[in-house]
Coordinates of C-alpha atoms and ligand atoms in Angstrom, one line a residue:
X1 CA -19.4 30.1 -15.3
X2 CA -18.8 27.9 -18.4
X3 CA -16.0 28.1 -21.0
X4 CA -17.5 28.0 -24.7
X5 CA -15.8 26.2 -27.6
X6 CA -15.4 29.4 -29.6
X7 CA -13.1 31.0 -26.8
X8 CA -11.0 27.7 -26.6
X9 CA -10.7 27.7 -30.5
X10 CA -9.6 31.2 -30.6
X11 CA -7.2 30.8 -27.7
X12 CA -5.8 27.6 -29.5
X13 CA -5.4 29.9 -32.8
X14 CA -2.4 31.6 -31.0
X15 CA -0.3 28.6 -30.6
X16 CA -1.6 26.1 -33.2
X17 CA 1.4 26.5 -35.6
X18 CA 4.0 25.9 -32.8
X19 CA 2.1 23.1 -31.6
X20 CA 1.7 21.3 -35.2
X21 CA 5.4 22.0 -35.7
X22 CA 6.5 20.2 -32.3
X23 CA 3.7 17.5 -32.8
X24 CA 4.9 16.7 -36.3
X25 CA 8.5 16.4 -35.2
X26 CA 7.6 14.2 -32.2
X27 CA 5.3 11.9 -34.1
X28 CA 7.7 11.7 -36.9
X29 CA 10.2 10.3 -34.6
X30 CA 7.8 7.9 -32.8
X31 CA 6.6 6.8 -36.3
X32 CA 10.2 5.7 -37.1
X33 CA 10.3 3.8 -33.9
X34 CA 7.2 2.0 -34.9
X35 CA 4.9 3.7 -32.2
X36 CA 1.1 3.8 -33.3
X37 CA 0.7 7.5 -32.6
X38 CA -3.0 7.7 -33.3
X39 CA -3.4 4.5 -31.1
X40 CA -1.3 6.3 -28.5
X41 CA -3.6 9.4 -28.6
X42 CA -6.8 7.5 -28.2
X43 CA -5.3 5.8 -25.0
X44 CA -4.5 9.0 -23.7
X45 CA -8.0 10.6 -24.5
X46 CA -9.8 7.7 -22.9
X47 CA -7.8 8.2 -19.7
X48 CA -10.1 10.2 -17.5
X49 CA -9.1 11.3 -14.0
X50 CA -11.6 12.1 -11.2
X51 CA -11.4 15.4 -9.5
X52 CA -11.9 15.6 -5.7
X53 CA -14.9 17.6 -4.6
X54 CA -13.1 18.6 -1.5
X55 CA -10.1 20.2 -3.4
X56 CA -11.8 22.9 -5.4
X57 CA -11.2 25.5 -2.5
X58 CA -8.1 26.7 -0.7
X59 CA -6.9 24.1 1.7
X60 CA -5.2 24.8 5.0
X61 CA -3.3 23.6 7.9
X62 CA -3.6 24.0 11.6
X63 CA -1.4 27.1 11.3
X64 CA -3.6 28.9 8.8
X65 CA -5.5 29.0 5.6
X66 CA -5.5 31.8 2.9
X67 CA -8.6 31.6 0.8
X68 CA -8.1 33.1 -2.7
X69 CA -11.9 34.0 -3.2
X70 CA -14.5 32.7 -5.9
X71 CA -14.6 29.2 -4.2
X72 CA -17.7 27.1 -4.9
X73 CA -20.4 27.7 -2.2
X74 CA -22.3 24.6 -3.2
X75 CA -22.3 21.3 -4.8
X76 CA -23.6 22.7 -8.0
X77 CA -20.9 25.3 -8.1
X78 CA -18.2 22.5 -7.6
X79 CA -19.5 20.5 -10.5
X80 CA -19.2 23.7 -12.5
X81 CA -15.5 24.2 -11.3
X82 CA -14.9 20.5 -12.4
X83 CA -16.8 21.2 -15.7
X84 CA -14.4 24.2 -16.2
X85 CA -11.4 21.8 -16.0
X86 CA -12.8 19.4 -18.2
X87 CA -13.6 22.0 -20.7
X88 CA -9.9 23.0 -20.7
X89 CA -8.4 19.5 -20.8
X90 CA -11.0 16.9 -21.7
X91 CA -9.5 14.8 -19.2
X92 CA -11.3 15.6 -15.8
X93 CA -14.5 13.7 -16.8
X94 CA -15.4 12.6 -13.2
X95 CA -15.9 14.0 -9.8
X96 CA -15.4 11.9 -6.5
X97 CA -17.7 13.2 -3.7
X98 CA -17.2 13.3 0.2
X99 CA -20.1 12.7 2.3
X100 CA -21.4 14.6 4.3
X101 CA -19.5 17.5 2.9
X102 CA -21.2 17.0 -0.7
X103 CA -24.7 15.6 0.2
X104 CA -26.7 16.5 -3.0
X105 CA -30.1 18.2 -2.2
X106 CA -31.6 17.3 -5.4
X107 CA -30.1 14.0 -6.9
X108 CA -31.7 14.3 -10.4
X109 CA -30.9 18.0 -10.6
X110 CA -27.2 17.5 -9.9
X111 CA -27.0 14.5 -12.1
X112 CA -28.3 16.5 -15.1
X113 CA -26.1 19.5 -14.1
X114 CA -23.0 17.1 -14.1
X115 CA -24.1 15.5 -17.4
X116 CA -24.4 18.9 -19.1
X117 CA -20.6 19.1 -18.2
X118 CA -19.9 15.8 -19.6
X119 CA -19.2 14.6 -16.0
X120 CA -19.7 11.3 -14.1
X121 CA -19.5 10.6 -10.4
X122 CA -16.6 8.5 -9.4
X123 CA -16.1 6.9 -6.0
X124 CA -17.8 8.3 -3.1
X125 CA -16.0 8.9 0.1
X126 CA -17.3 8.2 3.6
X127 CA -16.2 10.4 6.6
X128 CA -15.9 8.9 10.1
X129 CA -12.9 11.2 11.0
X130 CA -14.9 14.1 12.0
X131 CA -18.0 14.4 14.3
X132 CA -21.1 16.0 12.8
X133 CA -23.1 18.2 15.0
X134 CA -26.2 16.0 15.3
X135 CA -24.0 12.8 15.8
X136 CA -24.8 10.6 18.8
X137 CA -21.4 9.1 19.4
X138 CA -17.9 10.8 18.9
X139 CA -15.2 9.3 16.6
X140 CA -12.4 10.9 18.9
X141 CA -11.2 7.4 19.7
X142 CA -12.1 5.8 16.4
X143 CA -15.0 4.5 14.2
X144 CA -15.1 1.1 12.8
X145 CA -12.5 -0.1 15.3
X146 CA -14.0 1.6 18.3
X147 CA -14.5 -0.2 21.8
X148 CA -18.0 0.7 21.8
X149 CA -20.4 -1.4 19.5
X150 CA -22.7 1.6 19.5
X151 CA -19.9 3.8 17.8
X152 CA -19.0 1.1 15.2
X153 CA -22.5 0.6 14.3
X154 CA -22.9 4.5 13.8
X155 CA -20.0 4.4 11.5
X156 CA -21.1 1.2 9.6
X157 CA -24.5 3.0 9.2
X158 CA -23.0 6.2 7.9
X159 CA -20.9 4.0 5.2
X160 CA -24.2 2.4 4.1
X161 CA -25.8 5.8 3.9
X162 CA -22.8 6.9 1.6
X163 CA -23.3 4.0 -0.6
X164 CA -27.1 5.0 -1.0
X165 CA -26.1 8.4 -2.0
X166 CA -23.6 7.1 -4.3
X167 CA -25.9 4.7 -5.9
X168 CA -28.6 7.5 -6.6
X169 CA -25.6 9.4 -8.5
X170 CA -24.6 6.4 -10.3
X171 CA -21.3 6.1 -8.8
X172 CA -20.0 2.5 -8.5
X173 CA -17.5 2.4 -5.7
X174 CA -17.0 3.5 -2.0
X175 CA -13.7 4.7 -0.7
X176 CA -13.1 4.1 3.0
X177 CA -10.2 5.9 4.6
X178 CA -10.1 5.5 8.4
X179 CA -8.3 7.9 10.8
X180 CA -8.6 5.2 13.4
X181 CA -5.5 4.8 15.5
X182 CA -3.7 5.7 18.7
X183 CA -1.1 8.3 19.9
X184 CA 0.4 6.5 22.8
X185 CA 1.8 3.1 23.3
X186 CA -0.5 0.9 25.4
X187 CA -3.7 3.1 24.3
X188 CA -5.0 0.5 21.7
X189 CA -5.2 -3.3 21.6
X190 CA -4.0 -3.7 18.1
X191 CA -5.5 -7.2 17.6
X192 CA -8.9 -6.2 18.8
X193 CA -9.0 -3.0 16.8
X194 CA -8.1 -4.7 13.5
X195 CA -10.6 -7.5 14.2
X196 CA -13.5 -5.0 15.0
X197 CA -12.4 -3.1 11.8
X198 CA -12.6 -6.2 9.6
X199 CA -15.9 -7.2 11.2
X200 CA -17.3 -3.7 10.6
X201 CA -15.9 -3.5 7.0
X202 CA -17.8 -6.9 6.3
X203 CA -21.1 -5.4 7.2
X204 CA -20.5 -2.4 4.9
X205 CA -19.2 -4.9 2.0
X206 CA -22.4 -6.8 2.6
X207 CA -24.4 -3.6 2.1
X208 CA -22.8 -2.7 -1.2
X209 CA -25.0 -3.5 -4.6
X210 CA -23.4 -6.4 -6.6
X211 CA -21.7 -4.2 -9.2
X212 CA -20.0 -1.9 -6.5
X213 CA -16.2 -2.1 -5.5
X214 CA -14.9 -1.2 -2.0
X215 CA -11.5 0.7 -1.9
X216 CA -9.8 0.4 1.6
X217 CA -7.2 3.3 1.8
X218 CA -4.2 2.9 4.0
X219 CA -2.1 5.6 5.7
X220 CA 0.8 5.3 8.2
X221 CA 0.0 8.2 10.5
X222 CA -1.9 11.5 11.1
X223 CA -4.3 12.4 12.7
X224 CA -2.9 9.9 15.2
X225 CA 0.9 9.6 15.7
X226 CA 1.6 6.2 17.3
X227 CA -0.5 3.8 15.4
X228 CA -3.0 3.6 12.6
X229 CA -5.3 0.6 12.2
X230 CA -4.9 0.5 8.5
X231 CA -1.4 1.7 8.4
X232 CA 0.1 0.1 5.2
X233 CA -0.5 -1.7 1.9
X234 CA -0.1 -5.1 3.6
X235 CA -3.0 -4.5 6.2
X236 CA -5.3 -2.9 3.4
X237 CA -4.6 -5.9 1.3
X238 CA -5.2 -8.3 4.2
X239 CA -8.7 -6.6 4.7
X240 CA -9.5 -6.5 1.0
X241 CA -8.5 -10.3 0.8
X242 CA -10.7 -11.2 3.8
X243 CA -13.7 -9.1 2.4
X244 CA -14.0 -10.6 -0.9
X245 CA -13.6 -10.2 -4.8
X246 CA -15.0 -6.7 -4.9
X247 CA -12.7 -5.0 -2.1
X248 CA -9.4 -3.7 -3.3
X249 CA -6.6 -1.5 -1.9
X250 CA -6.5 2.2 -2.7
X251 CA -3.0 3.7 -3.1
X252 CA -2.7 7.5 -1.9
X253 CA 0.7 8.3 -3.1
X254 CA 1.3 10.7 0.1
X255 CA 0.5 7.8 2.5
X256 CA 3.8 6.3 2.5
X257 CA 6.9 6.6 4.9
X258 CA 9.8 8.2 3.3
X259 CA 11.8 6.4 0.5
X260 CA 9.0 3.7 0.3
X261 CA 9.0 1.8 -3.0
X262 CA 5.7 2.6 -4.0
X263 CA 5.9 1.3 -7.6
X264 CA 6.9 -2.1 -6.1
X265 CA 3.7 -2.1 -3.8
X266 CA 1.7 -1.1 -7.1
X267 CA 3.3 -4.1 -8.9
X268 CA 2.5 -6.5 -6.0
X269 CA -1.1 -5.4 -5.7
X270 CA -1.7 -5.5 -9.5
X271 CA -0.2 -9.2 -9.5
X272 CA -2.7 -10.1 -6.9
X273 CA -5.5 -8.4 -8.6
X274 CA -6.1 -6.1 -5.8
X275 CA -5.3 -2.8 -6.9
X276 CA -8.3 -0.6 -6.7
X277 CA -7.1 2.8 -7.7
X278 CA -5.2 5.9 -6.7
X279 CA -5.3 9.1 -4.9
X280 CA -2.6 10.9 -7.0
X281 CA -0.7 13.8 -5.3
X282 CA 3.0 14.5 -4.3
X283 CA 5.0 15.1 -1.2
X284 CA 8.4 15.8 0.1
X285 CA 8.1 14.8 3.8
X286 CA 4.6 13.5 4.9
X287 CA 0.9 13.5 3.5
X288 CA 1.7 16.9 1.8
X289 CA -1.0 16.6 -0.9
X290 CA 0.9 18.8 -3.2
X291 CA 0.6 19.0 -7.0
X292 CA 1.2 15.7 -8.8
X293 CA 4.8 15.3 -10.3
X294 CA 5.8 18.6 -8.6
X295 CA 8.4 17.0 -6.6
X296 CA 8.9 13.4 -7.7
X297 CA 8.1 13.0 -11.5
X298 CA 10.3 10.2 -12.1
X299 CA 8.6 8.1 -9.2
X300 CA 5.2 8.9 -10.7
X301 CA 6.8 7.5 -14.2
X302 CA 8.2 4.4 -12.4
X303 CA 4.6 3.6 -11.0
X304 CA 3.0 4.2 -14.4
X305 CA 5.7 1.7 -15.8
X306 CA 4.2 -0.8 -13.5
X307 CA 0.5 0.1 -14.3
X308 CA 1.1 -0.2 -18.0
X309 CA 2.9 -3.5 -17.6
X310 CA 0.1 -4.9 -15.6
X311 CA -2.8 -3.2 -17.7
X312 CA -1.1 -4.5 -21.0
X313 CA -0.7 -8.0 -19.4
X314 CA -3.5 -10.3 -21.0
X315 CA -3.2 -12.7 -18.0
X316 CA -3.8 -9.7 -15.4
X317 CA -7.0 -10.2 -13.4
X318 CA -6.6 -6.6 -11.9
X319 CA -9.8 -4.5 -12.9
X320 CA -9.0 -1.3 -14.5
X321 CA -8.0 1.1 -11.6
X322 CA -9.8 4.3 -10.3
X323 CA -7.8 7.4 -11.3
X324 CA -8.4 10.2 -8.7
X325 CA -6.5 13.1 -7.3
X326 CA -6.6 13.9 -3.8
X327 CA -4.8 17.1 -3.0
X328 CA -4.9 20.3 -1.0
X329 CA -4.1 23.6 -2.3
X330 CA -2.6 26.0 0.2
X331 CA -0.6 28.4 -2.0
X332 CA -1.8 27.9 -5.6
X333 CA -5.3 28.6 -7.3
X334 CA -7.0 25.2 -6.9
X335 CA -8.1 24.9 -10.5
X336 CA -4.6 25.9 -11.8
X337 CA -3.1 23.2 -9.3
X338 CA -5.7 20.5 -10.6
X339 CA -4.9 21.4 -14.1
X340 CA -1.0 20.9 -13.5
X341 CA -2.0 17.6 -11.7
X342 CA -3.9 16.1 -14.6
X343 CA -1.2 17.2 -17.0
X344 CA 1.5 15.5 -14.9
X345 CA -0.4 12.2 -14.7
X346 CA -1.0 12.3 -18.5
X347 CA 2.6 12.8 -19.0
X348 CA 3.8 10.0 -16.8
X349 CA 1.2 7.6 -18.4
X350 CA 2.3 8.7 -21.8
X351 CA 5.9 8.2 -21.2
X352 CA 5.3 4.8 -19.6
X353 CA 3.4 3.8 -22.9
X354 CA 6.7 4.7 -24.8
X355 CA 8.8 2.1 -22.9
X356 CA 10.3 -0.5 -25.2
X357 CA 8.8 -3.4 -23.2
X358 CA 10.2 -6.2 -25.0
X359 CA 13.8 -5.0 -25.0
X360 CA 13.4 -4.1 -21.2
X361 CA 12.4 -7.6 -20.4
X362 CA 15.4 -8.6 -22.6
X363 CA 17.8 -6.4 -20.4
X364 CA 16.3 -7.8 -17.2
X365 CA 16.3 -11.5 -18.1
X366 CA 19.9 -11.0 -19.2
X367 CA 20.6 -9.1 -15.8
X368 CA 21.6 -5.8 -17.7
X369 CA 20.8 -2.9 -15.3
X370 CA 22.4 -0.4 -17.4
X371 CA 20.5 -1.2 -20.5
X372 CA 17.3 -1.4 -18.4
X373 CA 17.9 2.1 -17.0
X374 CA 18.7 3.4 -20.6
X375 CA 15.3 2.0 -21.9
X376 CA 13.4 3.6 -19.0
X377 CA 15.2 7.0 -19.2
X378 CA 14.7 7.1 -22.9
X379 CA 11.0 7.1 -22.3
X380 CA 11.1 9.5 -19.3
X381 CA 13.4 11.9 -21.1
X382 CA 11.0 12.0 -24.2
X383 CA 9.1 15.4 -24.3
X384 CA 5.5 13.9 -24.9
X385 CA 3.7 17.3 -24.1
X386 CA 2.8 17.6 -27.9
X387 CA 1.0 14.3 -27.8
X388 CA -1.1 15.3 -24.7
X389 CA -1.5 18.7 -26.2
X390 CA -2.7 17.0 -29.6
X391 CA -5.2 14.7 -27.5
X392 CA -6.7 17.9 -26.0
X393 CA -6.9 19.7 -29.3
X394 CA -8.6 16.5 -31.1
X395 CA -11.1 16.6 -28.2
X396 CA -12.1 20.1 -28.5
X397 CA -9.9 21.3 -25.4
X398 CA -7.1 23.9 -24.9
X399 CA -3.6 23.1 -26.1
X400 CA -2.6 25.2 -23.3
X401 CA -5.1 24.9 -20.4
X402 CA -3.4 27.2 -17.8
X403 CA -2.7 29.9 -20.4
X404 CA -6.3 29.6 -21.5
X405 CA -7.6 29.6 -17.8
X406 CA -5.5 32.9 -17.2
X407 CA -6.5 34.6 -20.5
X408 CA -10.2 34.1 -19.6
X409 CA -9.6 35.5 -16.0
X410 CA -11.5 32.6 -14.6
X411 CA -10.6 33.3 -11.0
X412 CA -11.5 37.1 -11.3
X413 CA -14.8 36.2 -12.9
X414 CA -15.7 33.5 -10.1
X415 CA -14.8 36.1 -7.5
X416 CA -17.2 38.5 -9.2
X417 CA -19.9 35.7 -9.3
X418 CA -19.3 34.2 -5.9
X419 CA -17.5 36.9 -3.8
X420 CA -13.9 37.1 -2.4
X421 CA -15.0 35.6 0.8
X422 CA -16.8 32.5 -0.5
X423 CA -15.4 29.3 1.2
X424 CA -15.7 25.7 -0.1
X425 CA -16.5 22.7 2.0
X426 CA -13.7 20.3 2.4
X427 CA -10.3 20.3 3.9
Ligands
LRH1 C1 -6.7 11.2 4.1 C2 -7.2 11.2 2.7 C3 -8.4 10.5 2.4 C4 -9.6 11.5 2.2 C5 -9.0 12.8 2.8 C6 -9.5 14.0 2.3 O1 -5.5 11.8 4.4 O2 -6.2 10.9 1.9 O3 -8.3 10.1 1.2 O4 -10.7 11.1 2.8 O5 -7.6 12.7 2.7
MN2 MN1 -6.7 10.1 -0.1

């Protein structure tokens, strides 16, 4: 299924005058504040977010999964679904694959198919947290940290194979998340496990093409519940620093213990030039993988405050981070959930761009916390939705993506096309 420009144009027609009015009001206000509104909109349009291939179907938990039908049955259909999102918001221009869930059967065909939707392939993800049918050795007790050299070698070979798949697709980075850990005190020798993980990652790093990056994703717990080898940003940063200039830390927002100051972690990693990218989502308790901005939009804004400061600092050595979503949809339509997540990320970025940085720095240097908060919240309390909508309109996308998605009855048509019982690979 594809969404044609005519439909989007006619749908925009219904809300165009309202949009023009709210956009004119907001850009007038920003103009008077000296904000370069068109420069602003260009920055928003250029900000493309990668969609996870494993989150285009209904997610579940060990207690249950309630698929909504019309889920993609193949990599081609997954690309079609990301194409649908991109047609509606022109901000989802990349797809991040998970291997072996998404091994392309015909690389050239899938590249052409993605290109026909205006999509590229972002980071590829390896998977040594599940055993595949024909696998010689089990990852039950870990992969790159395993006590058995044969298991470690198997996991290293898998990562090198994932890099080969990514290379063929035009991807330029590998994300390694390891479930490796223990569930009982005494079960694991922490030092041996970390050293083996580092040595294994060194072989993977050496197998990467010169222009590739390696993202080391950390997580405090799950699936093991006493220790995780790469448990926090510090351990990931340690490994990335040991590995080399093309190894970075990946920040999954859900991979932090309650009340962790994630924006400070982001500032620190950017200062070190070691922030590789993000897995955006939101959570209340654990790695809940909920819609971005659904629970903690102010935290997301504070994270983008640090990102914009780092990205606009001419002395910064940090490369442009990879913007990716990592979510699981147990209740909402996966595509609507992803449209909401992309919007929330754009809103946080746009509000962070509005912060009056010179005056914020003045307030900080003069130890005026009230003034600093006033400046932050002035930006956060600015309704920038007309700016994001204008960026979409100028890019030929929908002023209101979710309304357009519903007006087109996309899910109903996907169920007609794919069936009510089609299940997508992934979590
Ligand atoms: C682990 C994780 C990782 C992925 C998986 C799908 O919790 O965040 O990024 O490989 O989810
Ligand atoms: Mn993740």
